[in-house]
Short mmCIF file of C-alpha atoms in Angstrom, two decimals:
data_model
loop_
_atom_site.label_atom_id
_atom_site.label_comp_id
_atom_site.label_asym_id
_atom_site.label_seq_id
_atom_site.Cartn_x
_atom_site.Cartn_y
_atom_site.Cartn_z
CA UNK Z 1 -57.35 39.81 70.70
CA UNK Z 2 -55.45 38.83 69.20
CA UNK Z 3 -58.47 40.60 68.55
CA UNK Z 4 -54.06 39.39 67.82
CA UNK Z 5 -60.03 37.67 66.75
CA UNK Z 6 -59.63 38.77 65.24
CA UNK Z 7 -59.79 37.29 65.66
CA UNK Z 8 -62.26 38.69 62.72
CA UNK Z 9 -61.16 38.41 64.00
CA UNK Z 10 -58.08 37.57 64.83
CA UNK Z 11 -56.04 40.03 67.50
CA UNK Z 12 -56.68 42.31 70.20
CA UNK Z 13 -53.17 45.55 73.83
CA UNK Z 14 -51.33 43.54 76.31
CA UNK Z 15 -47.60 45.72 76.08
CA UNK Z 16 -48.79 49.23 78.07
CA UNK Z 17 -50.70 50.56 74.48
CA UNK Z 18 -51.11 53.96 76.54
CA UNK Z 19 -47.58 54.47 76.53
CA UNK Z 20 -47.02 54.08 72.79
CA UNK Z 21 -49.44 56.68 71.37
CA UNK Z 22 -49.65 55.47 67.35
CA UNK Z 23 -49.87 58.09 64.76
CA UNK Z 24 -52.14 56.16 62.18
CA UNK Z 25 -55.00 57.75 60.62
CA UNK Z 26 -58.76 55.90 60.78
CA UNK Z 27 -59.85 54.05 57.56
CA UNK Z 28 -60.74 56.28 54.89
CA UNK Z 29 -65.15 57.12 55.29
CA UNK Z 30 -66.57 57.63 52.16
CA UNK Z 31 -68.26 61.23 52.25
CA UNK Z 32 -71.64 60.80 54.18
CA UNK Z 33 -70.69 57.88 56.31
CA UNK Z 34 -72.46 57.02 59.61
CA UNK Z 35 -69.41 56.84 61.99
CA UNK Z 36 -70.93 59.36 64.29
CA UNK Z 37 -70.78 57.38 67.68
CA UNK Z 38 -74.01 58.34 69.00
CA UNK Z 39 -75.68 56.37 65.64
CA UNK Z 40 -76.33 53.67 68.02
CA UNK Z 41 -76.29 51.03 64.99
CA UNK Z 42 -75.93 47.57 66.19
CA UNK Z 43 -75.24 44.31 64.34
CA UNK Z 44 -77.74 43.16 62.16
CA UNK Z 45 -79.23 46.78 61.29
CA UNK Z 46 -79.45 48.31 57.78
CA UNK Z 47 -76.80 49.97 56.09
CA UNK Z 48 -75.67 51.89 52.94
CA UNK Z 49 -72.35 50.02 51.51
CA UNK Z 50 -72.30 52.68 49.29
CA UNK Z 51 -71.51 55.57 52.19
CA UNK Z 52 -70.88 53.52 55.24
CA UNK Z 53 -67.85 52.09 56.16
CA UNK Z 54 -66.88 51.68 60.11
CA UNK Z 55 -69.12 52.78 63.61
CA UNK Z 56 -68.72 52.67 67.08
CA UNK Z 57 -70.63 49.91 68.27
CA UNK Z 58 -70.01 50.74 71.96
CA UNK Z 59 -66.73 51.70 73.64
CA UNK Z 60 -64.43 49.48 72.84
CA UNK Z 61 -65.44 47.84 69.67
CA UNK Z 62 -66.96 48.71 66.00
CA UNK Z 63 -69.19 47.54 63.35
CA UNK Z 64 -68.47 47.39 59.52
CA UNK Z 65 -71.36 48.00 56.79
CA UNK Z 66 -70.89 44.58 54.58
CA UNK Z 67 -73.66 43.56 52.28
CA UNK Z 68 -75.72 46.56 53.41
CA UNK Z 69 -75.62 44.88 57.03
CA UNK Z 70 -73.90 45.91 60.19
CA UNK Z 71 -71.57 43.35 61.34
CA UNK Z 72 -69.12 42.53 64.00
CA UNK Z 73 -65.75 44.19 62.69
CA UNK Z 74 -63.21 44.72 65.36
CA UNK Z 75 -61.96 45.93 68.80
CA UNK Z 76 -60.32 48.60 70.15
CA UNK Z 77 -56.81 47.77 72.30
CA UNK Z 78 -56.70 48.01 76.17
CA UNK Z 79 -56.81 51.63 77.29
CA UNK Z 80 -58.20 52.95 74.33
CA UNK Z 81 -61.95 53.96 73.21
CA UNK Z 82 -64.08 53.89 70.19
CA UNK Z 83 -64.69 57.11 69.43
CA UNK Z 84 -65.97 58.49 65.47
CA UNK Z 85 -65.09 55.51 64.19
CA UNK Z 86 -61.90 54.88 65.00
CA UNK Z 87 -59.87 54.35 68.67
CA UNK Z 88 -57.87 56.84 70.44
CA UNK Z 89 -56.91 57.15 74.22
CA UNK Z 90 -59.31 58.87 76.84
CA UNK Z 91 -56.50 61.36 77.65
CA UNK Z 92 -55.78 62.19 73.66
CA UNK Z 93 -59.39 63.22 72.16
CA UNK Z 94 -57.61 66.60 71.54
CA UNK Z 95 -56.14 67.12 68.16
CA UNK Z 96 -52.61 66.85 70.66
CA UNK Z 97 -53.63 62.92 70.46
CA UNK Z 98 -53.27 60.37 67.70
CA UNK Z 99 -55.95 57.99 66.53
CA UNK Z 100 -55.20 54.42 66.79
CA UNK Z 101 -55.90 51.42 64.76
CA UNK Z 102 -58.41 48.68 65.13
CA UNK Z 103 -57.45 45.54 66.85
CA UNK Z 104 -59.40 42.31 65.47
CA UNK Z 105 -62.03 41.11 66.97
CA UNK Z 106 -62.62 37.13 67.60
CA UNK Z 107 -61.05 35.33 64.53
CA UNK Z 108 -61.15 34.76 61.07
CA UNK Z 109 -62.60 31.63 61.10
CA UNK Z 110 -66.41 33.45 61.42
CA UNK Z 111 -68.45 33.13 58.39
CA UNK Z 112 -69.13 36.87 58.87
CA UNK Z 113 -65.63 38.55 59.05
CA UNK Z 114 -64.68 36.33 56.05
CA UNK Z 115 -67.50 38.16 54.01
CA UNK Z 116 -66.12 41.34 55.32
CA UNK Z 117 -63.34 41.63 52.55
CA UNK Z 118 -61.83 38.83 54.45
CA UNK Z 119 -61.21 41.30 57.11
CA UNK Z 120 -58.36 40.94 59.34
CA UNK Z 121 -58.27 38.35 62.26
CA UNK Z 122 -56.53 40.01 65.06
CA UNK Z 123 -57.05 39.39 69.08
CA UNK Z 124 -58.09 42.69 71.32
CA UNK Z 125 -55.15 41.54 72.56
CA UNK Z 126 -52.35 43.94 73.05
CA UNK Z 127 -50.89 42.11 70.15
CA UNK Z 128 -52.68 41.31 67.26
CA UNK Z 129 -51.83 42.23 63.85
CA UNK Z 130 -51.45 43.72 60.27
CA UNK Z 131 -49.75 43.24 57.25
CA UNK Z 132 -47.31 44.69 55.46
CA UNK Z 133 -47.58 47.74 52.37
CA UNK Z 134 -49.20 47.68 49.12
CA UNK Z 135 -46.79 45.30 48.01
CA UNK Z 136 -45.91 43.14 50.60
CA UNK Z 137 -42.66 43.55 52.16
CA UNK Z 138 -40.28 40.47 50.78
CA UNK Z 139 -39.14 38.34 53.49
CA UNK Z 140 -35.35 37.75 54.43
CA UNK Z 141 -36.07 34.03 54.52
CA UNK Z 142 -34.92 32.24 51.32
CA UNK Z 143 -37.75 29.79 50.28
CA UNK Z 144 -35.25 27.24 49.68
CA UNK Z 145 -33.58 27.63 53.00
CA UNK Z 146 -37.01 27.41 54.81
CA UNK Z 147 -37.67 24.22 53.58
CA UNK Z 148 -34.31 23.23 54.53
CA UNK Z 149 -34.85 24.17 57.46
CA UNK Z 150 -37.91 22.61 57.95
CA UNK Z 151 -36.56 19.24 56.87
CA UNK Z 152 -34.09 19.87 59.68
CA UNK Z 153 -36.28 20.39 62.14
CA UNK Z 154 -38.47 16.87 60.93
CA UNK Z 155 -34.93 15.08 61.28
CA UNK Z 156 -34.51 16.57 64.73
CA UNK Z 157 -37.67 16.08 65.97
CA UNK Z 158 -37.74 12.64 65.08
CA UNK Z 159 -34.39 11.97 66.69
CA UNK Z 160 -35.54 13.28 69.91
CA UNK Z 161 -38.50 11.14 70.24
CA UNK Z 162 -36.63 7.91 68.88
CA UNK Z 163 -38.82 7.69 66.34
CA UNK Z 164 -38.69 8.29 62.38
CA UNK Z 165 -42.23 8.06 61.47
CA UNK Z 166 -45.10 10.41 61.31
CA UNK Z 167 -45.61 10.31 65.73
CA UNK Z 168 -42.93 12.57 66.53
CA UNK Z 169 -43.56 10.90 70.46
CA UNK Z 170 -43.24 13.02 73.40
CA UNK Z 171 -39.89 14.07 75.14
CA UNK Z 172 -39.73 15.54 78.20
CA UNK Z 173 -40.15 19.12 77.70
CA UNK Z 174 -43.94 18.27 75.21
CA UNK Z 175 -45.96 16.58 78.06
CA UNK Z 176 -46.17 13.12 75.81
CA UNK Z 177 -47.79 15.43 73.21
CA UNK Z 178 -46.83 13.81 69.65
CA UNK Z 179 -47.52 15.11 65.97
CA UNK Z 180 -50.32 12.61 65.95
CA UNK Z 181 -51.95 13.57 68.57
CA UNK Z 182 -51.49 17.71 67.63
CA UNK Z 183 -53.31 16.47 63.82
CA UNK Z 184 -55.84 14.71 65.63
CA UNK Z 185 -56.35 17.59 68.11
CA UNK Z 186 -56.69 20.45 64.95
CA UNK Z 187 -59.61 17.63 63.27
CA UNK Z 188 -61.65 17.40 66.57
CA UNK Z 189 -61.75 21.43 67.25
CA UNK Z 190 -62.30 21.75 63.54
CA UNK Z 191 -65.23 19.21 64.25
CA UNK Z 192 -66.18 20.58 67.15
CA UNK Z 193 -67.65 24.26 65.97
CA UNK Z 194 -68.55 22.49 62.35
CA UNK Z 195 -65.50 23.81 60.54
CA UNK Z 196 -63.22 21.96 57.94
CA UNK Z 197 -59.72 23.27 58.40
CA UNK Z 198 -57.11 21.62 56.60
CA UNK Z 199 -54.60 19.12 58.10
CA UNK Z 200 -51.92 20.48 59.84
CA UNK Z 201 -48.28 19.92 58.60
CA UNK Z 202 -45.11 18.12 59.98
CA UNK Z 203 -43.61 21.50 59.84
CA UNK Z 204 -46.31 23.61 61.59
CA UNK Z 205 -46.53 20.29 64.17
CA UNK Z 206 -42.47 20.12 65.28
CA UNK Z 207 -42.72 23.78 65.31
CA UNK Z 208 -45.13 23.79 68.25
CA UNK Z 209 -43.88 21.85 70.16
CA UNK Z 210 -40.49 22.70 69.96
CA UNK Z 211 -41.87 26.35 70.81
CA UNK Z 212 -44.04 25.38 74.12
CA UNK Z 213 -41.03 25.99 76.36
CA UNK Z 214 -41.01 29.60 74.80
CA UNK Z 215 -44.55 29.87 75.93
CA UNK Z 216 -43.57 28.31 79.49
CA UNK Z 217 -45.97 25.98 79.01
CA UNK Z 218 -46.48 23.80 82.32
CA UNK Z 219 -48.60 20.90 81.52
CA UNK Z 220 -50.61 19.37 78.59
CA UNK Z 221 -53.32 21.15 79.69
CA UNK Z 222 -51.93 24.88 78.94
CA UNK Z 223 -50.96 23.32 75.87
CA UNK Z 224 -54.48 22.31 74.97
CA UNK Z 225 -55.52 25.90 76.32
CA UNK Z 226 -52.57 27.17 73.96
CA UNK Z 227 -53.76 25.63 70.79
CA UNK Z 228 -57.58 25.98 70.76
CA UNK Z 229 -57.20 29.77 70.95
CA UNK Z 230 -54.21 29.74 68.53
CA UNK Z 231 -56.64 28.03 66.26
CA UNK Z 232 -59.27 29.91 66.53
CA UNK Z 233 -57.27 32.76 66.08
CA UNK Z 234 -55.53 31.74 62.99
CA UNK Z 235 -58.24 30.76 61.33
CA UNK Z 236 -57.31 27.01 61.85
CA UNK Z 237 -53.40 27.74 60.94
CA UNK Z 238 -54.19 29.02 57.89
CA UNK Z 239 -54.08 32.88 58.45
CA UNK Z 240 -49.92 33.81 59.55
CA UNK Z 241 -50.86 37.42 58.53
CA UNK Z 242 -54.18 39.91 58.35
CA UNK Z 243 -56.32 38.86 55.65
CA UNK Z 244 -57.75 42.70 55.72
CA UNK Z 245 -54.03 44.22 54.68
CA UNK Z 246 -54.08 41.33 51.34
CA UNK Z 247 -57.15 42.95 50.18
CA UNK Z 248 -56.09 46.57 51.58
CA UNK Z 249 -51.92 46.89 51.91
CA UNK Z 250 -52.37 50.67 51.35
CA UNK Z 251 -54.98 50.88 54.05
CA UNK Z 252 -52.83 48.74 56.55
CA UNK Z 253 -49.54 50.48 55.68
CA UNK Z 254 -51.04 53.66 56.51
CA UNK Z 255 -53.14 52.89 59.37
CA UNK Z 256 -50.46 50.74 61.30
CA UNK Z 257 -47.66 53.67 60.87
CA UNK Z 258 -46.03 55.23 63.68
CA UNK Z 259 -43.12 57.53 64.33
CA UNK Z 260 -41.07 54.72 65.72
CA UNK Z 261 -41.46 52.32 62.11
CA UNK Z 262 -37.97 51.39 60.66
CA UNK Z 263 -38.03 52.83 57.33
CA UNK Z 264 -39.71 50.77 55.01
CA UNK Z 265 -41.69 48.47 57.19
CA UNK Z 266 -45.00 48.15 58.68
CA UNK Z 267 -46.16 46.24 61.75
CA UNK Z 268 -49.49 44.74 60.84
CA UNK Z 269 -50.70 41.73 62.29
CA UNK Z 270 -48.53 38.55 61.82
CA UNK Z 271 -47.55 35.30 63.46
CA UNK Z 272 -50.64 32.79 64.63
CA UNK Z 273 -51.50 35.37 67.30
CA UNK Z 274 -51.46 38.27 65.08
CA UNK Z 275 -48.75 40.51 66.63
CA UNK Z 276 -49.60 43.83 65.94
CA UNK Z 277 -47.72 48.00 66.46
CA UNK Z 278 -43.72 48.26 66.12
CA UNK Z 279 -43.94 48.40 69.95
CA UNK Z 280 -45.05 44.59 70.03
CA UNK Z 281 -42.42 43.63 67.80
CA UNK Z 282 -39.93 45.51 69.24
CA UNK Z 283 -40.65 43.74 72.66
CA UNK Z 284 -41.22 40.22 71.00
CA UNK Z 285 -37.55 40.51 69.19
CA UNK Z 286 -36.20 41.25 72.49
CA UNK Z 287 -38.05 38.78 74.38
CA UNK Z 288 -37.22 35.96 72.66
CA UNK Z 289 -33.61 37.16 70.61
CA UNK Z 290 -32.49 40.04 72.69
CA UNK Z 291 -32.10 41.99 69.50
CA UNK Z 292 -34.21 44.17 66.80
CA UNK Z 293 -33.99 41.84 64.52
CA UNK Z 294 -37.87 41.48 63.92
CA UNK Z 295 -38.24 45.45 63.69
CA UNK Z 296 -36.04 45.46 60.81
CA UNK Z 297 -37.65 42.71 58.97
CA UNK Z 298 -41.08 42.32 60.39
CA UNK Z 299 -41.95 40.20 57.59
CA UNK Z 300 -40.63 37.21 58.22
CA UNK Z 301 -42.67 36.64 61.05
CA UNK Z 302 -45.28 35.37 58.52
CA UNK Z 303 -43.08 33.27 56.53
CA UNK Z 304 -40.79 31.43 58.99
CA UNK Z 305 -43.08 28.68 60.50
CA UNK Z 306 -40.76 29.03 64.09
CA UNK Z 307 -40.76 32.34 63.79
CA UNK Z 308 -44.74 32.01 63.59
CA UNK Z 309 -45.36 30.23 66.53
CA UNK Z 310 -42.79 31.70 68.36
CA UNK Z 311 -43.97 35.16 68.73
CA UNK Z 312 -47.60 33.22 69.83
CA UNK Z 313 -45.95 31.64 72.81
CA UNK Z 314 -44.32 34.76 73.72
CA UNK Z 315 -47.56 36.29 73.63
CA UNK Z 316 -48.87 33.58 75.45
CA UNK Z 317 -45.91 33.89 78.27
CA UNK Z 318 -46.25 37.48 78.45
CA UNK Z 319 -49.78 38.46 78.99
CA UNK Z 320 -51.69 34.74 79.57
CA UNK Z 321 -49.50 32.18 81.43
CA UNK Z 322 -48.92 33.56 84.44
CA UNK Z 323 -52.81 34.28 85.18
CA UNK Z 324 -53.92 32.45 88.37
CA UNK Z 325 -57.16 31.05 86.35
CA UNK Z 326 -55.40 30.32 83.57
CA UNK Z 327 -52.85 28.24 85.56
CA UNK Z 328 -55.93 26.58 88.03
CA UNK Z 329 -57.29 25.17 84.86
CA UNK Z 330 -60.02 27.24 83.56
CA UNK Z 331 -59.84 27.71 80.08
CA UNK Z 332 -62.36 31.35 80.51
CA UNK Z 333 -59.53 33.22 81.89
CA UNK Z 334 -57.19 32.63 78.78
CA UNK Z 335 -60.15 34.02 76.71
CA UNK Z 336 -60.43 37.04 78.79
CA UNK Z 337 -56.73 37.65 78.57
CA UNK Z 338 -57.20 37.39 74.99
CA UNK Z 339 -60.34 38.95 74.04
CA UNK Z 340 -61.58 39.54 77.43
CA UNK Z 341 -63.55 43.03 76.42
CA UNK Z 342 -65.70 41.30 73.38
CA UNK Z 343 -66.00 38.24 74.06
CA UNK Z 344 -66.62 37.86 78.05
CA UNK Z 345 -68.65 39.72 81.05
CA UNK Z 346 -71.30 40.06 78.51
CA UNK Z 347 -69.66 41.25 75.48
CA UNK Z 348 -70.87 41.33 72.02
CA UNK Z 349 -69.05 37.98 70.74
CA UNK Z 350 -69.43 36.06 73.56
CA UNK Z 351 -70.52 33.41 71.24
CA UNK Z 352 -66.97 32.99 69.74
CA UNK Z 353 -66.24 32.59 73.57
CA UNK Z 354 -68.38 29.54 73.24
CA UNK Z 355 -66.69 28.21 70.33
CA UNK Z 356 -63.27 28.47 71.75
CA UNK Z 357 -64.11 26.62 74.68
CA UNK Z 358 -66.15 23.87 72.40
CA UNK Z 359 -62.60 23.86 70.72
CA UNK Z 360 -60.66 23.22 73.64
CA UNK Z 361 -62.90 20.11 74.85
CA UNK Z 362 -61.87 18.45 72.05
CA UNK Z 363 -58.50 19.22 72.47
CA UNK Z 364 -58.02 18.52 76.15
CA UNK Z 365 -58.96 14.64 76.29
CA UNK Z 366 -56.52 14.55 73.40
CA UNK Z 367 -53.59 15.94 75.05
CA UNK Z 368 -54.70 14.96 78.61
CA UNK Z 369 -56.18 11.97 79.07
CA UNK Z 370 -58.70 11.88 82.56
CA UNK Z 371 -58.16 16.14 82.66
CA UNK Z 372 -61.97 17.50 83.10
CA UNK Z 373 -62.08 21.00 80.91
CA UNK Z 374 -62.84 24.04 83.10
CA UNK Z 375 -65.36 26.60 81.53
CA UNK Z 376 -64.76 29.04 84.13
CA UNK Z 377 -63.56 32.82 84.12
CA UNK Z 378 -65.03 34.43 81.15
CA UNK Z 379 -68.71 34.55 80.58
CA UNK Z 380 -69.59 32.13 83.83
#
């Protein structure tokens, strides 16, 4: 969507968007802008930093004027269009409807979107994400607890596999998937698409894999399927928030507001997925606490590791697991659950499709030895 892509990305919406109408107003234009829709500007063109900010590149996705260049900026989320700049539902054009936000498009880790004011990374899935306001939002979790909690979760990971070293080895529920394998898998897709992301953690490692049963993950492969879009998503686990609402908070606070916003909070995109709208964290509190608990502190879903990951899998469980390619192996599908509308059946950044899928054959061998990777059910 993520686009929760993204995203970026990045990204990208998968919770019934047409049914939560948001109230946000479009980026700011500066006067003499060239959002008119019909401007037909595509990426690569010229353009005037100076006056333009944001166009319609088509219907469901925009362009953003960086170094006097058009370039790939963002999607729009399911059911709604790109129209003057911005995205709004077919049945709201009226001054009745509200505009919506931007969902990310592909994923931070392009050269491109990092240029872009290190623009946001969300999926054009229905839950990608922002950030929070102009100063953001302090987090309930107490540093010092976090890394106790971390070290607890080391400890326990450790005694479940029988083992106190740095291969956390697999129990039942992790498909033989150990913390050695998940740091070799993050080098190889780093390798794979000519990136350098950093090493994973022990932390961000037991965290996975103590979340895949939140994702109902069903074999190493899904996991494999899991990770390489969580990774290109999250700019190799380095992006837990929108890089767009560091540079912008005002902007994000603003253009992620709806009625429905607990007072004081906004719901930009955060977690590895980028979960994005009150509605998405409303839902992903519920799904996974049965409470509101991540409404009232949205913030913490960027600085609790679990917390992190957790709202990825339920992403994952909710609007990718249960697809029938998805589940017969082809790693396409999960991409056009994701970012289906940009990045497959033609779209615009079907070359970040590629990447992913690059990503994932690196993965795959890793996590399942003899499993042949599936390109199927995006752009083939």
């Amino acid at each position: 969507m993520v686009l929760l892509s993204n995203a970026g990305s990045l990204l990208v919406a998968a919770l019934a968007a047409s049914t939560h109408m948001a109230h946000a107003l479009p980026r700011p234009q500066a006067e003499g802008t060239s959002s008119d829709p019909q401007s037909e500007q595509k990426e690569g063109d010229d353009c005037d930093v100076m006056h333009d900010r944001i166009v319609c590149a088509d219907e469901s996705s925009l362009l953003f004027c960086n170094h006097n260049k058009w370039v790939a900026f963002s999607n729009c989320t399911l059911g709604t269009v790109c129209k003057d700049g911005s995205c709004v539902f077919p049945e709201s054009e009226s001054d009745v409807a509200s505009e919506l936000p931007v969902e990310e498009s592909g994923s931070a880790n392009e050269s491109d979107v990092s240029d872009v004011a290190e623009t946001s990374l969300a999926t054009d899935v229905a839950s990608s994400a922002p950030v929070d306001t102009a100063a953001p939002e302090a987090s309930a979790v107490d540093p010092a607890a976090t890394d106790a909690e971390a070290t607890d979760a080391e400890a326990t990971e450790a005694e479940t596999s029988g083992d106190s070293g740095g291969d956390s080895g697999g129990s039942s529920g992790d498909f033989g998937i150990t913390c050695d394998k998940f740091k070799e898998a993050v080098s190889k897709a780093s390798a794979a698409i000519s990136l350098n992301y950093p090493a994973p953690s022990d932390k961000q490692c037991t965290s996975f894999l103590a979340g895949m049963p939140k994702g109902d993950i069903s074999s190493a492969r899904e996991a494999a399927m899991f990770l390489a879009n969580i990774l290109w998503e999250s700019d190799g686990l380095q992006a837990k928030e929108e890089y767009d609402c560091k540079d912008l908070p005002d902007w994000c606070a603003q253009n992620y507001k709806t009625p429905e916003d607990a007072p004081g909070q906004t719901y930009w995109g955060r977690g590895y997925i980028q979960l994005t709208w009150h509605y998405n964290y409303e839902a992903a509190s519920k799904g996974l606490f049965g409470d509101d608990r991540l409404v009232k502190n949205p913030g913490q879903v960027s600085t609790d590791e679990d917390l992190a990951w957790g709202v990825s899998f339920w992403f994952w469980k909710e609007n990718v697991h249960g697809d029938a390619g998805v589940q017969a192996g082809n790693f396409g599908s999960s991409i056009k659950k994701i970012n289906g509308a940009l990045e497959c059946n033609g779209g615009a950044a079907q070359d970040k499709a590629k990447k992913r899928y690059e990503m994932y054959k690196a993965i795959l061998p890793i996590f399942a030895e003899g499993e042949q990777p599936k390109e199927a059910g995006c752009y083939n």
